């Protein structure tokens, strides 16, 4: 790994990639793995325990940021048609990855259920429908209308990128895009609109609501041509105070949630109803505000050129963030293996082994992806491009920057 993290200086004439997006996306992917392992003690330390949002919201916001940065640059340089074609190409890659993951995960859970004589795995992962009607279930999976547990994030990402195709030009008109996106979000929540799911109800992550968070990230990432890096949301003490207040309120709600109905009974009924319906499916306004407040505070606390972003300690998470697609897919597979391991023995040695092995596997995938990208572009491990760990960066605007 040492050869991969050498050479951190920017290359003249090329825009500098924002390493903050990479490192925090890597952390979000690690948190997703941790949260997907039932009984994992480390799960008590992830974002969902201190805020009204979790790694999923962070991942979607950062995915939008990366999309705005990459495809916005292509839009300015080569026009909408070329940028749309690049987006559609990326969509094809994501779709193939989702179907591959669906097949592997279904085989993994199905084999484990049969070998361990535990049909509960099929029920908990919502794969019982596949056992009853395998051919129809496969067809519905191809249509993205059958989404077992853990297999609902990639369809959300696919739908969001598809929505970005027609609205790419609106990145140049941020107020209009935010206004339309906000109206759509409000309408979806008020009218309870969702995409259909074959097994009943709608998508677990409703893309018609989550698009507001994604497009917000895209607007933050978009840097108009010849105007330098994307402008940050201005620093203002009142905004800092408001963001901090939102997070403190969220922490209070999370902590009080441990007491269940005892404290809810003491609240006015409308307020109690509001606090008990903080849904993830439609991206409840509290969850949206929480992740935006967190992003605002972190964005100002961590400068774009912070030295630690190029340190050896940050390099594993940078690698994971830059190769998010294979890392995410591997994380889903590893999470179920981790569950099986902890069901056999959940004492601290096994806890330590599962978490260290999981993180090591994700980092290894990032290293292999970085090595392959270097070879693909004919680069040497001793030459860095655009202030990333040596040879890890793909050309600006390539689809590999949005993973």
C-alpha angles and dihedrals in degrees: 000000000000093000091052096056098050124108112035103174122120119251115239115249096021127097115252116244117232105246091191090074091051098047095045092045088053090052090048091053090050091050090050089056092048094047092049093060110083113220094021108147091205087063088078090068101052127105096268090068095061105030142037089250135055142200092295093064090046091049094050093047091050091044088056090047091053091046092051091048096047105034094034088060091050090048092055096044103039108012137250097295094057093043091049090050090051090050092050090050089053090048089056091053092049092048093052090047091051094051091047090049091048092055095045095045093046091050091047095051094039093051092046092049091051096042094046094036091234115135088177088086090062092048096046093047091046091239096125089097089059091055091050099044108012098169095047091043091054091050091050090048089054088053090048089240094113112063117168119199114296090016097085102082098070093050088052090051091048092051092048094051089047089054090050093061098075095035098049092107089055089068083083090057103049098171092053093047093048091047094051092043092049092049091050090049092050093046093049092052096044094045094036094232119173140156114265123262120205094226093051138281119035139294113308088229105040105213091197087067100031091056089083092063092043095049091046088057091047091053091049090051099044112102112191112231116272091007099095126234122355108281115251122232101269119264113246129162092227091054090047090051093047092049091049091048091052091052093046090050090049091050090051092052091048093050094045089050088074089068093056119190095359096080096029090060089060093057129084109271096244091052092045090051091050093051094047093052100057091136127188096203095069095029098247113230090246090057091046092050092046096055093042091050090049091048091050094052095043092045091058096037093053113050118217091246098042108156095223090064087072095044127113090248092058095040096085091055092044089054092049092047094049092053098039099148099059090036092053093046092049090048092059091052093044093048092063091046088051090052092053091049094051092047088059094046126356099179120123098268091057091042090054093045094049095049096043092046092048094050092044091052093051092048090048090054089052091051092050090048091051092048092049092048090052091051092046091055095039094244130153121235087238095060121077126195127210100352096301129124106290113296095348099114124092119209114288111270096020115134091243090073090069105060 
